[in-house]
CSV table of C-alpha atoms in Angstrom, one decimal:
chain,number,residue,atom,x,y,z
A,788,ASP,CA,-55.8,86.5,-106.8
A,789,ALA,CA,-54.4,83.3,-105.4
A,790,LYS,CA,-51.1,83.7,-107.2
A,791,TYR,CA,-50.6,87.2,-106.0
A,792,VAL,CA,-51.6,86.4,-102.4
A,793,GLN,CA,-49.0,83.6,-102.4
A,794,GLN,CA,-46.4,86.0,-103.9
A,795,LEU,CA,-47.3,88.6,-101.3
A,796,CYS,CA,-46.9,86.1,-98.4
A,797,ALA,CA,-43.5,85.0,-99.9
A,798,VAL,CA,-42.3,88.6,-100.0
A,799,LEU,CA,-43.3,89.3,-96.4
A,800,GLY,CA,-42.4,85.9,-95.0
A,801,THR,CA,-45.9,85.0,-93.7
A,802,GLU,CA,-46.4,81.6,-95.5
A,803,GLY,CA,-46.6,79.5,-92.4
A,804,MET,CA,-48.5,81.9,-90.2
A,805,SER,CA,-52.2,81.6,-89.2
A,806,ALA,CA,-54.9,83.6,-90.9
A,807,LYS,CA,-56.4,86.9,-89.5
A,808,SER,CA,-60.1,87.7,-89.3
A,809,ALA,CA,-59.8,91.3,-90.4
A,810,PRO,CA,-57.6,93.3,-92.8
A,811,LEU,CA,-56.4,95.6,-90.0
A,812,PRO,CA,-55.7,95.1,-86.3
A,813,GLY,CA,-57.9,96.7,-83.7
A,814,LYS,CA,-55.5,99.6,-83.1
A,815,VAL,CA,-53.5,101.4,-85.8
A,816,ARG,CA,-51.0,104.0,-84.7
A,817,GLU,CA,-50.0,107.2,-86.4
A,818,PRO,CA,-47.4,107.2,-89.2
A,819,GLY,CA,-43.8,106.7,-88.2
A,820,SER,CA,-44.7,105.3,-84.7
A,821,GLY,CA,-42.1,102.5,-84.8
A,822,PRO,CA,-38.3,102.5,-85.7
A,823,PRO,CA,-37.5,103.3,-89.3
A,824,LEU,CA,-37.0,100.4,-91.8
A,825,ILE,CA,-33.6,99.5,-93.1
A,826,GLU,CA,-33.1,99.5,-96.9
A,827,ALA,CA,-34.0,95.8,-97.3
A,828,GLU,CA,-37.2,96.1,-95.3
A,829,ALA,CA,-38.2,99.3,-97.1
A,830,SER,CA,-37.7,97.6,-100.5
A,831,MET,CA,-39.8,94.6,-99.2
A,832,TYR,CA,-42.5,97.1,-98.1
A,833,ARG,CA,-42.6,98.8,-101.4
A,834,LYS,CA,-42.9,95.6,-103.3
A,835,ALA,CA,-45.7,94.3,-101.1
A,836,THR,CA,-47.6,97.6,-101.5
A,837,GLY,CA,-47.3,97.3,-105.3
A,838,ILE,CA,-48.8,93.9,-105.2
A,839,LEU,CA,-51.6,95.1,-103.0
A,840,LEU,CA,-52.4,98.1,-105.2
A,841,TYR,CA,-52.8,95.7,-108.1
A,842,MET,CA,-55.2,93.5,-106.1
A,843,ALA,CA,-57.3,96.3,-104.6
A,844,ALA,CA,-59.3,96.9,-107.7
A,845,ASP,CA,-61.0,93.5,-107.4
A,846,ARG,CA,-61.1,93.3,-103.6
A,847,PRO,CA,-63.3,96.0,-101.9
A,848,ASP,CA,-62.7,94.4,-98.5
A,849,VAL,CA,-59.0,95.5,-98.5
A,850,SER,CA,-59.4,98.8,-100.4
A,851,PHE,CA,-59.1,100.9,-97.2
A,852,SER,CA,-56.2,98.9,-95.8
A,853,VAL,CA,-54.2,99.2,-99.1
A,854,LYS,CA,-54.9,103.0,-99.2
A,855,LEU,CA,-53.5,103.3,-95.7
A,856,LEU,CA,-50.4,101.3,-96.5
A,857,ALA,CA,-49.8,103.2,-99.8
A,858,SER,CA,-50.1,106.6,-98.0
A,859,ARG,CA,-47.2,105.7,-95.7
A,860,LEU,CA,-44.6,104.7,-98.2
A,861,ALA,CA,-42.4,107.7,-97.5
A,862,THR,CA,-42.5,107.3,-93.7
A,863,ALA,CA,-42.8,103.6,-93.4
A,864,SER,CA,-41.6,102.1,-90.1
A,865,SER,CA,-41.8,98.7,-88.4
A,866,HIS,CA,-45.4,99.4,-87.5
A,867,GLU,CA,-46.4,99.8,-91.1
A,868,LEU,CA,-44.5,96.6,-92.0
A,869,GLY,CA,-46.4,94.8,-89.3
A,870,LEU,CA,-49.7,96.1,-90.8
A,871,ALA,CA,-48.7,94.8,-94.2
A,872,ARG,CA,-47.9,91.4,-92.8
A,873,HIS,CA,-51.3,91.4,-90.9
A,874,LEU,CA,-53.1,92.2,-94.2
A,875,SER,CA,-51.2,89.4,-96.0
A,876,ARG,CA,-52.3,86.9,-93.3
A,877,TYR,CA,-55.9,88.1,-93.8
A,878,LEU,CA,-55.7,87.5,-97.5
A,879,ARG,CA,-54.4,84.0,-96.9
A,880,GLY,CA,-57.6,83.2,-95.1
A,881,ALA,CA,-59.8,85.0,-97.7
A,882,ILE,CA,-57.8,83.9,-100.8
A,883,ASP,CA,-60.8,82.8,-102.8
A,884,TYR,CA,-63.0,85.8,-102.3
A,885,SER,CA,-64.4,87.2,-105.6
A,886,ILE,CA,-67.1,89.6,-106.9
A,887,MET,CA,-70.1,87.8,-108.3
A,888,GLN,CA,-72.0,89.1,-111.3
A,889,TRP,CA,-75.6,88.0,-110.7
A,890,SER,CA,-77.8,87.4,-113.8
A,891,GLY,CA,-81.0,89.4,-113.8
A,892,PRO,CA,-83.2,91.7,-115.9
A,893,PRO,CA,-82.2,95.3,-116.8
A,894,GLY,CA,-83.3,97.9,-114.2
A,895,ARG,CA,-82.8,95.7,-111.2
A,896,THR,CA,-81.9,97.6,-108.1
A,897,LEU,CA,-79.2,96.8,-105.5
A,898,ARG,CA,-81.8,95.9,-102.9
A,899,GLU,CA,-83.6,93.5,-105.3
A,900,ARG,CA,-80.3,91.8,-106.0
A,901,VAL,CA,-79.5,91.5,-102.3
A,902,ALA,CA,-83.0,90.0,-101.8
A,903,VAL,CA,-82.2,87.4,-104.4
A,904,SER,CA,-78.9,86.6,-102.8
A,905,VAL,CA,-80.5,86.2,-99.4
A,906,GLU,CA,-83.0,83.8,-100.7
A,907,ASP,CA,-80.5,81.7,-102.7
A,908,GLY,CA,-77.3,81.9,-100.7
A,909,VAL,CA,-75.6,79.4,-102.9
A,910,VAL,CA,-74.5,80.5,-106.4
A,911,HIS,CA,-76.1,78.3,-108.9
A,912,ASP,CA,-74.6,77.2,-112.2
A,913,GLU,CA,-77.3,78.9,-114.3
A,914,ASN,CA,-76.0,82.2,-113.1
A,915,ASN,CA,-72.6,81.5,-114.6
A,916,ASN,CA,-73.6,80.5,-118.1
A,917,ASN,CA,-71.8,82.0,-121.1
A,918,THR,CA,-74.9,82.5,-123.3
A,919,CYS,CA,-75.3,86.0,-124.6
A,920,THR,CA,-78.9,87.3,-124.5
A,921,GLY,CA,-78.2,90.9,-125.6
A,922,PHE,CA,-77.7,94.0,-123.5
A,923,GLY,CA,-81.3,95.3,-123.6
A,924,ASP,CA,-82.7,98.6,-122.6
A,925,ASN,CA,-83.7,100.5,-119.4
A,926,HIS,CA,-80.6,99.8,-117.4
A,927,LEU,CA,-80.0,101.2,-114.0
A,928,LEU,CA,-76.7,102.6,-112.6
A,929,GLU,CA,-76.6,103.1,-108.8
A,930,VAL,CA,-73.7,104.9,-107.1
A,931,VAL,CA,-73.4,104.6,-103.3
A,932,THR,CA,-71.0,107.0,-101.6
A,933,ASP,CA,-69.8,107.4,-98.1
A,934,ALA,CA,-67.2,109.3,-96.2
A,935,ASP,CA,-65.4,109.1,-92.9
A,936,TRP,CA,-65.2,112.6,-91.5
A,937,ALA,CA,-61.9,113.8,-90.0
A,938,GLY,CA,-60.3,110.4,-89.3
A,939,THR,CA,-57.1,110.2,-87.3
A,940,LEU,CA,-55.3,107.9,-89.7
A,941,PHE,CA,-54.9,110.5,-92.4
A,942,GLY,CA,-54.2,113.6,-90.4
A,943,ARG,CA,-57.8,114.6,-90.0
A,944,TYR,CA,-58.4,114.4,-93.8
A,945,SER,CA,-61.7,112.7,-94.6
A,946,VAL,CA,-61.8,109.5,-96.7
A,947,SER,CA,-64.3,109.0,-99.5
A,948,CYS,CA,-65.5,105.8,-101.1
A,949,TYR,CA,-67.9,105.0,-103.9
A,950,HIS,CA,-69.4,101.8,-105.3
A,951,ILE,CA,-71.1,101.8,-108.7
A,952,PHE,CA,-73.6,99.1,-109.4
A,953,LEU,CA,-75.0,98.2,-112.8
A,954,ASN,CA,-78.4,96.4,-112.5
A,955,GLY,CA,-77.5,95.5,-108.9
A,956,ASN,CA,-74.0,94.2,-109.7
A,957,LEU,CA,-70.8,95.9,-108.6
A,958,VAL,CA,-68.8,97.1,-111.6
A,959,HIS,CA,-66.5,99.8,-110.2
A,960,THR,CA,-65.3,101.0,-106.8
A,961,GLY,CA,-62.8,103.5,-105.5
A,962,THR,CA,-61.3,105.0,-102.3
A,963,LYS,CA,-59.7,108.5,-102.1
A,964,VAL,CA,-58.4,110.7,-99.3
A,965,GLN,CA,-60.0,114.2,-99.7
A,966,ARG,CA,-57.6,117.0,-100.5
A,967,CYS,CA,-59.0,119.6,-98.0
A,968,LEU,CA,-60.0,119.7,-94.4
A,969,THR,CA,-63.8,119.7,-94.1
A,970,LEU,CA,-65.6,121.5,-91.3
A,971,SER,CA,-68.5,119.1,-91.0
A,972,SER,CA,-69.7,115.6,-91.9
A,973,ALA,CA,-72.1,117.1,-94.4
A,974,GLU,CA,-69.3,118.8,-96.3
A,975,SER,CA,-67.2,115.6,-96.3
A,976,GLU,CA,-70.2,113.6,-97.6
A,977,LEU,CA,-70.7,116.2,-100.3
A,978,LEU,CA,-67.1,115.8,-101.5
A,979,GLY,CA,-67.5,112.1,-101.5
A,980,SER,CA,-70.8,112.4,-103.4
A,981,VAL,CA,-69.2,114.6,-106.1
A,982,LEU,CA,-66.4,112.1,-106.5
A,983,GLY,CA,-68.8,109.2,-107.0
A,984,ILE,CA,-71.3,111.0,-109.2
A,985,SER,CA,-68.5,112.2,-111.6
A,986,GLU,CA,-67.3,108.6,-112.1
A,987,ALA,CA,-70.9,107.4,-112.5
A,988,LEU,CA,-71.8,110.1,-115.0
A,989,PHE,CA,-68.8,109.1,-117.2
A,990,LEU,CA,-69.9,105.4,-117.1
A,991,LYS,CA,-73.5,106.4,-117.8
A,992,ARG,CA,-72.7,108.4,-120.9
A,993,LEU,CA,-70.3,105.7,-122.1
A,994,LEU,CA,-73.0,103.0,-121.9
A,995,GLU,CA,-75.5,105.3,-123.6
A,996,GLU,CA,-73.1,106.0,-126.4
A,997,VAL,CA,-72.0,102.4,-127.0
A,998,PHE,CA,-75.4,100.7,-126.7
A,999,GLY,CA,-77.7,103.5,-127.8
A,1000,SER,CA,-80.2,103.2,-124.9
A,1001,ASP,CA,-81.0,105.4,-121.9
A,1002,VAL,CA,-79.4,104.6,-118.6
A,1003,THR,CA,-80.9,105.8,-115.3
A,1004,LEU,CA,-78.5,107.0,-112.7
A,1005,ILE,CA,-79.4,107.0,-109.0
A,1006,HIS,CA,-77.1,108.4,-106.3
A,1007,MET,CA,-77.5,107.1,-102.7
A,1008,VAL,CA,-75.9,108.6,-99.6
A,1009,ASP,CA,-76.8,108.1,-95.9
A,1010,ASN,CA,-76.3,111.7,-95.0
A,1011,ALA,CA,-79.5,113.8,-95.2
A,1012,ALA,CA,-77.6,117.2,-95.1
A,1013,ALA,CA,-75.5,116.1,-98.1
A,1014,ARG,CA,-78.6,115.2,-100.0
A,1015,ALA,CA,-80.2,118.6,-99.2
A,1016,LEU,CA,-77.1,120.4,-100.5
A,1017,LEU,CA,-77.2,118.4,-103.8
A,1018,GLN,CA,-80.9,119.0,-104.4
A,1019,LYS,CA,-80.8,122.8,-103.7
A,1020,GLU,CA,-79.4,125.6,-105.9
A,1021,GLY,CA,-76.6,127.8,-104.6
A,1022,LEU,CA,-74.6,127.8,-101.5
A,1023,GLY,CA,-76.9,129.4,-98.9
A,1024,LYS,CA,-75.0,129.6,-95.6
A,1025,THR,CA,-72.3,127.2,-96.7
A,1026,ARG,CA,-70.2,129.8,-98.5
A,1027,HIS,CA,-66.9,128.2,-97.6
A,1028,ILE,CA,-67.6,125.3,-100.0
A,1029,GLU,CA,-65.8,125.6,-103.4
A,1030,LEU,CA,-68.0,126.8,-106.3
A,1031,SER,CA,-66.4,124.1,-108.5
A,1032,LEU,CA,-68.5,121.5,-106.6
A,1033,LEU,CA,-71.8,123.0,-107.5
A,1034,TRP,CA,-72.0,121.6,-111.0
A,1035,VAL,CA,-73.6,118.5,-109.4
A,1036,GLN,CA,-76.6,120.6,-108.4
A,1037,SER,CA,-77.3,121.4,-112.1
A,1038,GLU,CA,-77.1,117.7,-113.0
A,1039,VAL,CA,-79.6,116.9,-110.2
A,1040,ALA,CA,-81.9,119.7,-111.4
A,1041,LYS,CA,-81.7,118.3,-115.0
A,1042,LYS,CA,-82.7,114.9,-113.7
A,1043,SER,CA,-79.5,113.4,-114.9
A,1044,VAL,CA,-78.9,112.1,-111.4
A,1045,GLN,CA,-81.6,111.1,-108.8
A,1046,CYS,CA,-80.7,111.4,-105.1
A,1047,ARG,CA,-82.1,108.9,-102.8
A,1048,PRO,CA,-81.4,107.9,-99.1
A,1049,ILE,CA,-79.8,104.7,-98.0
A,1050,SER,CA,-79.4,103.3,-94.5
A,1051,THR,CA,-75.9,103.2,-93.1
A,1052,SER,CA,-76.3,99.5,-92.3
A,1053,TRP,CA,-76.9,98.9,-96.0
A,1054,SER,CA,-74.3,101.2,-97.4
A,1055,PRO,CA,-71.6,99.0,-99.1
A,1056,ALA,CA,-69.3,102.1,-99.6
A,1057,ASP,CA,-68.7,102.2,-95.9
A,1058,ILE,CA,-66.2,99.3,-96.4
A,1059,GLY,CA,-63.7,101.7,-98.0
A,1060,THR,CA,-63.8,104.5,-95.5
A,1061,LYS,CA,-62.5,102.9,-92.3
A,1062,GLY,CA,-61.5,99.6,-90.7
A,1063,HIS,CA,-64.3,97.3,-89.5
A,1064,ALA,CA,-64.8,94.4,-87.2
A,1065,ARG,CA,-65.3,90.9,-88.6
A,1066,SER,CA,-69.1,90.8,-88.6
A,1067,ARG,CA,-69.5,94.2,-90.1
A,1068,LEU,CA,-66.9,93.4,-92.8
A,1069,LEU,CA,-68.7,90.2,-93.8
A,1070,LEU,CA,-72.0,92.1,-94.0
A,1071,LEU,CA,-70.6,94.7,-96.3
A,1072,CYS,CA,-69.0,92.1,-98.5
A,1073,ALA,CA,-72.4,90.3,-98.8
A,1074,VAL,CA,-74.1,93.6,-99.9
A,1075,ALA,CA,-71.3,94.2,-102.4
A,1076,GLY,CA,-71.9,90.7,-103.9
A,1077,MET,CA,-68.7,88.8,-102.9
A,1078,VAL,CA,-68.7,85.0,-102.9
A,1079,THR,CA,-66.4,82.3,-101.8
A,1080,LYS,CA,-66.6,78.6,-103.0
A,1081,ASN,CA,-70.0,79.2,-104.5
A,1082,GLN,CA,-71.3,80.6,-101.2
A,1083,LEU,CA,-72.2,84.2,-100.5
A,1084,VAL,CA,-69.7,85.9,-98.1
A,1085,GLY,CA,-71.5,87.0,-94.9
A,1086,GLN,CA,-74.7,85.1,-95.6
A,1087,THR,CA,-75.6,84.8,-91.9
A,1088,GLU,CA,-74.9,88.5,-91.2
A,1089,LEU,CA,-77.0,89.5,-94.3
A,1090,GLU,CA,-80.0,87.3,-93.2
A,1091,THR,CA,-79.8,88.8,-89.7
A,1092,LEU,CA,-79.8,92.4,-91.0
A,1093,THR,CA,-82.7,91.6,-93.4
A,1094,LEU,CA,-84.8,90.1,-90.5
A,1095,ARG,CA,-84.0,93.1,-88.2
A,1096,ASP,CA,-84.9,95.5,-91.0
A,1097,HIS,CA,-88.3,93.8,-91.5
A,1098,LEU,CA,-89.0,93.7,-87.8
A,1099,ARG,CA,-88.3,97.4,-87.5
A,1100,ARG,CA,-90.7,98.1,-90.3
A,1101,VAL,CA,-93.4,96.0,-88.7
A,1102,SER,CA,-92.9,97.6,-85.3
A,1103,SER,CA,-93.2,101.1,-86.8
A,1104,GLY,CA,-96.3,100.2,-88.8
A,1105,ASN,CA,-94.6,100.9,-92.1
A,1106,ALA,CA,-94.7,97.4,-93.6
A,1107,ARG,CA,-95.4,97.5,-97.3
A,1108,THR,CA,-98.0,94.7,-97.4
A,1109,THR,CA,-100.3,92.9,-95.0
A,1110,ARG,CA,-98.8,89.6,-96.1
A,1111,THR,CA,-95.3,90.7,-94.9
A,1112,ARG,CA,-96.8,91.6,-91.5
A,1113,GLU,CA,-98.6,88.3,-91.2
A,1114,ASN,CA,-95.6,86.2,-92.1
A,1115,LEU,CA,-93.4,88.0,-89.6
A,1116,ILE,CA,-96.0,87.6,-86.9
A,1117,LYS,CA,-96.1,83.9,-87.6
A,1118,LEU,CA,-92.3,83.6,-87.7
A,1119,LEU,CA,-92.0,85.5,-84.3
A,1120,SER,CA,-94.7,83.4,-82.7
A,1121,ALA,CA,-93.1,80.1,-83.8
A,1122,THR,CA,-89.6,81.2,-82.8
A,1123,LEU,CA,-90.6,82.5,-79.3
A,1124,LEU,CA,-92.9,79.8,-78.2
A,1125,SER,CA,-91.1,76.8,-79.7
A,1126,GLY,CA,-87.7,77.9,-78.3
A,1127,THR,CA,-86.0,77.5,-81.7
A,1128,THR,CA,-83.6,80.0,-83.3
A,1129,ALA,CA,-84.5,79.4,-86.9
A,1130,THR,CA,-84.8,82.4,-89.2
A,1131,ARG,CA,-87.1,80.7,-91.7
A,1132,VAL,CA,-90.3,78.8,-91.4
A,1133,PRO,CA,-89.8,75.3,-92.9
A,1134,THR,CA,-93.0,74.8,-94.8
A,1135,GLU,CA,-96.1,76.9,-95.5
A,1136,ALA,CA,-98.4,74.1,-94.4
A,1137,GLN,CA,-96.8,73.9,-90.9
A,1138,VAL,CA,-97.1,77.6,-90.6
A,1139,GLU,CA,-100.8,77.6,-91.4
A,1140,VAL,CA,-101.5,74.9,-88.9
A,1141,GLN,CA,-99.3,76.0,-86.0
A,1142,ALA,CA,-99.5,79.8,-86.3
A,1143,PRO,CA,-103.0,80.3,-84.9
A,1144,VAL,CA,-102.3,78.2,-81.8
A,1145,TYR,CA,-99.0,80.0,-81.2
A,1146,THR,CA,-100.6,83.4,-81.8
A,1147,MET,CA,-103.4,82.7,-79.2
A,1148,LEU,CA,-100.8,81.5,-76.7
A,1149,LEU,CA,-98.7,84.6,-77.2
A,1150,LEU,CA,-101.7,86.8,-76.8
A,1151,VAL,CA,-102.7,85.0,-73.6
A,1152,PHE,CA,-99.2,85.4,-72.3
A,1153,ILE,CA,-99.2,89.2,-73.1
A,1154,LEU,CA,-102.6,89.7,-71.5
A,1155,GLY,CA,-101.4,87.9,-68.4
A,1156,MET,CA,-98.4,90.1,-68.1
A,1157,ILE,CA,-100.6,93.2,-68.5
A,1158,VAL,CA,-103.0,92.1,-65.8
A,1159,GLY,CA,-100.1,91.2,-63.4
A,1160,ILE,CA,-98.6,94.7,-63.9
A,1161,LEU,CA,-101.9,96.4,-63.2
A,1162,ILE,CA,-102.4,94.3,-60.0
A,1163,LEU,CA,-98.9,95.3,-58.8
A,1164,VAL,CA,-99.5,98.9,-59.6
A,1165,ASN,CA,-102.8,98.8,-57.6
A,1166,VAL,CA,-101.2,97.1,-54.6
A,1167,PHE,CA,-98.4,99.7,-54.6
A,1168,MET,CA,-100.9,102.6,-54.7
A,1169,LEU,CA,-102.9,101.1,-51.8
A,1170,VAL,CA,-99.8,100.7,-49.7
A,1171,LYS,CA,-98.9,104.3,-50.5
A,1172,VAL,CA,-102.4,105.6,-49.6
A,1173,ASP,CA,-102.5,103.6,-46.3
A,1174,ARG,CA,-99.1,105.0,-45.3
A,1175,ALA,CA,-100.2,108.5,-46.1
A,1176,LEU,CA,-103.4,108.1,-44.0
A,1177,ARG,CA,-101.4,106.8,-41.1
A,1178,ASP,CA,-99.1,109.8,-41.2
A,1179,HIS,CA,-102.0,112.1,-41.4
A,1180,GLY,CA,-103.6,110.5,-38.3
A,1181,VAL,CA,-100.4,110.9,-36.3
A,1182,LEU,CA,-100.2,114.5,-37.2
A,1183,LEU,CA,-103.9,115.0,-36.3
A,1184,ARG,CA,-103.4,113.5,-32.9
A,1185,GLU,CA,-100.4,115.6,-32.2
A,1186,ALA,CA,-102.3,118.8,-33.2
A,1187,VAL,CA,-105.2,117.9,-30.8
A,1188,GLN,CA,-102.8,117.3,-27.9
A,1189,ARG,CA,-101.1,120.6,-28.5
A,1190,ALA,CA,-104.4,122.4,-28.6
A,1191,GLN,CA,-105.5,120.9,-25.3
A,1192,TRP,CA,-102.2,121.9,-23.5
A,1193,ASP,CA,-102.4,125.4,-25.0
A,1194,ARG,CA,-106.0,126.0,-23.8
A,1195,PRO,CA,-106.0,128.6,-20.9
A,1196,VAL,CA,-107.1,127.3,-17.5
A,1197,PRO,CA,-110.2,129.2,-16.1
A,1198,TRP,CA,-109.7,131.4,-13.0
A,1199,ARG,CA,-111.2,130.2,-9.8
């Protein structure tokens, strides 16, 4: 990619400019917002878009930006030319980004590969060896789909994106603007799911034909309504949806495709549906498996999300094992009471020695807070009762005085 990035910067004249942190600026206007391009600028824009289209297949982080620029070729203005230059400056700062193929056993899931990348962080040489160990059996294809419903950048047409993973490694991705206006987010997610499943089924049958082994296909989408539409039979109340989309229901019924949920935070296909801020972009790149200089892109963001996800499971009482709960309690105790910001415990021996003391101190602190709150509540209630008694005494005295004045004087 380095050669094409340098060629792109030379075409757009951005060689000596500083790098950008995101593929798109914070605000993108509608098509044709600026003055029209002259012939030389229009030719420059078309040539730059052609280079970007060639690069987009291997760069999921710029797929949405390239789709946006390519959709405005006919109505390109100075605003679109500025977007192309902004994207070229981002690519200069991310010139060595690439997709890593992590070695691992057949049947490994995306989450398992992400867990390995979180633990390692650095790409080791043994993952890049050229020894062939055979393709094996029981492989797993996972297709993750997402859609941005009724976005403003494409005239309220939704944008679909899919990522296909083979044993946890990204092998194919695509972004497409939907052809029809959808009436709900569930319908747009359904169209994106059909697009991703059709591509994944082709790859599944190709692998089964070439290698002679069964391949499991799992489809993941973060929209519960779209999953319900895929797993049912017929239209129900959604009669406006085209019948040509319902072939996916038969594939799900035949168990050719398995539908499973995925959290929006962990959905790598979200990278191709809209523009993102720097932190979110790095996180999605890490989930997709992108590396730079033998280092995982977005390692810090991925570790933060992993820790937050574990904490949420512990707080909701849905931790898978008691060991996970105990380790997280030790980690929280050491972090809160020692004042450090580390995300890992250095050694197991230090944890075993220090964790009981920290846990007892934390429990004493929590109990002290509870007792203090109870004392404050009691004082507040006593003050309130005393004030009510005083008001009642005043009212009682006034009533007695009125009764004495109203009593008739006896006749003498």
